[in-house]
Amino acid sequence: MSDVEELKAEIKKLSAKATQAKMDLHDLSEELPINWEQIMDVAKRAHNAFAELEKKRADLKGLEAA
């Protein structure tokens, strides 16, 4: 498998992870004020998931441009 193909597969997994984190944050917001203590943890997981996804997308763009 080429580097580009491997990176695309990783991006697909990270995209699913980011989508789940987004849904977790959404679900938490709809249940407020229940579990309000978890806001920062859930938001941080969502932030980290999307940051990692964007970095890998940038890496892929760099590989494809090379």
Coordinates of C-alpha atoms in Angstrom, one line a residue, residues 39-63:
I39 CA -18.2 19.8 29.0
M40 CA -14.5 20.5 29.0
D41 CA -13.5 16.8 28.6
V42 CA -15.9 16.2 25.8
A43 CA -15.1 19.5 24.1
K44 CA -11.3 18.8 24.4
R45 CA -11.8 15.3 22.8
A46 CA -13.7 16.9 19.9
H47 CA -11.1 19.6 19.5
N48 CA -8.2 17.1 19.5
A49 CA -10.0 14.8 17.0
F50 CA -10.6 17.6 14.5
A51 CA -7.1 19.0 15.0
E52 CA -5.6 15.6 14.2
L53 CA -7.9 15.2 11.2
E54 CA -6.9 18.5 9.8
K55 CA -3.2 17.8 10.2
K56 CA -3.5 14.5 8.4
R57 CA -5.5 16.2 5.6
A58 CA -2.7 18.8 5.2
D59 CA -0.1 15.9 5.2
L60 CA -2.1 14.2 2.4
K61 CA -2.3 17.4 0.4
G62 CA 1.5 17.8 0.7
L63 CA 2.1 14.2 -0.5

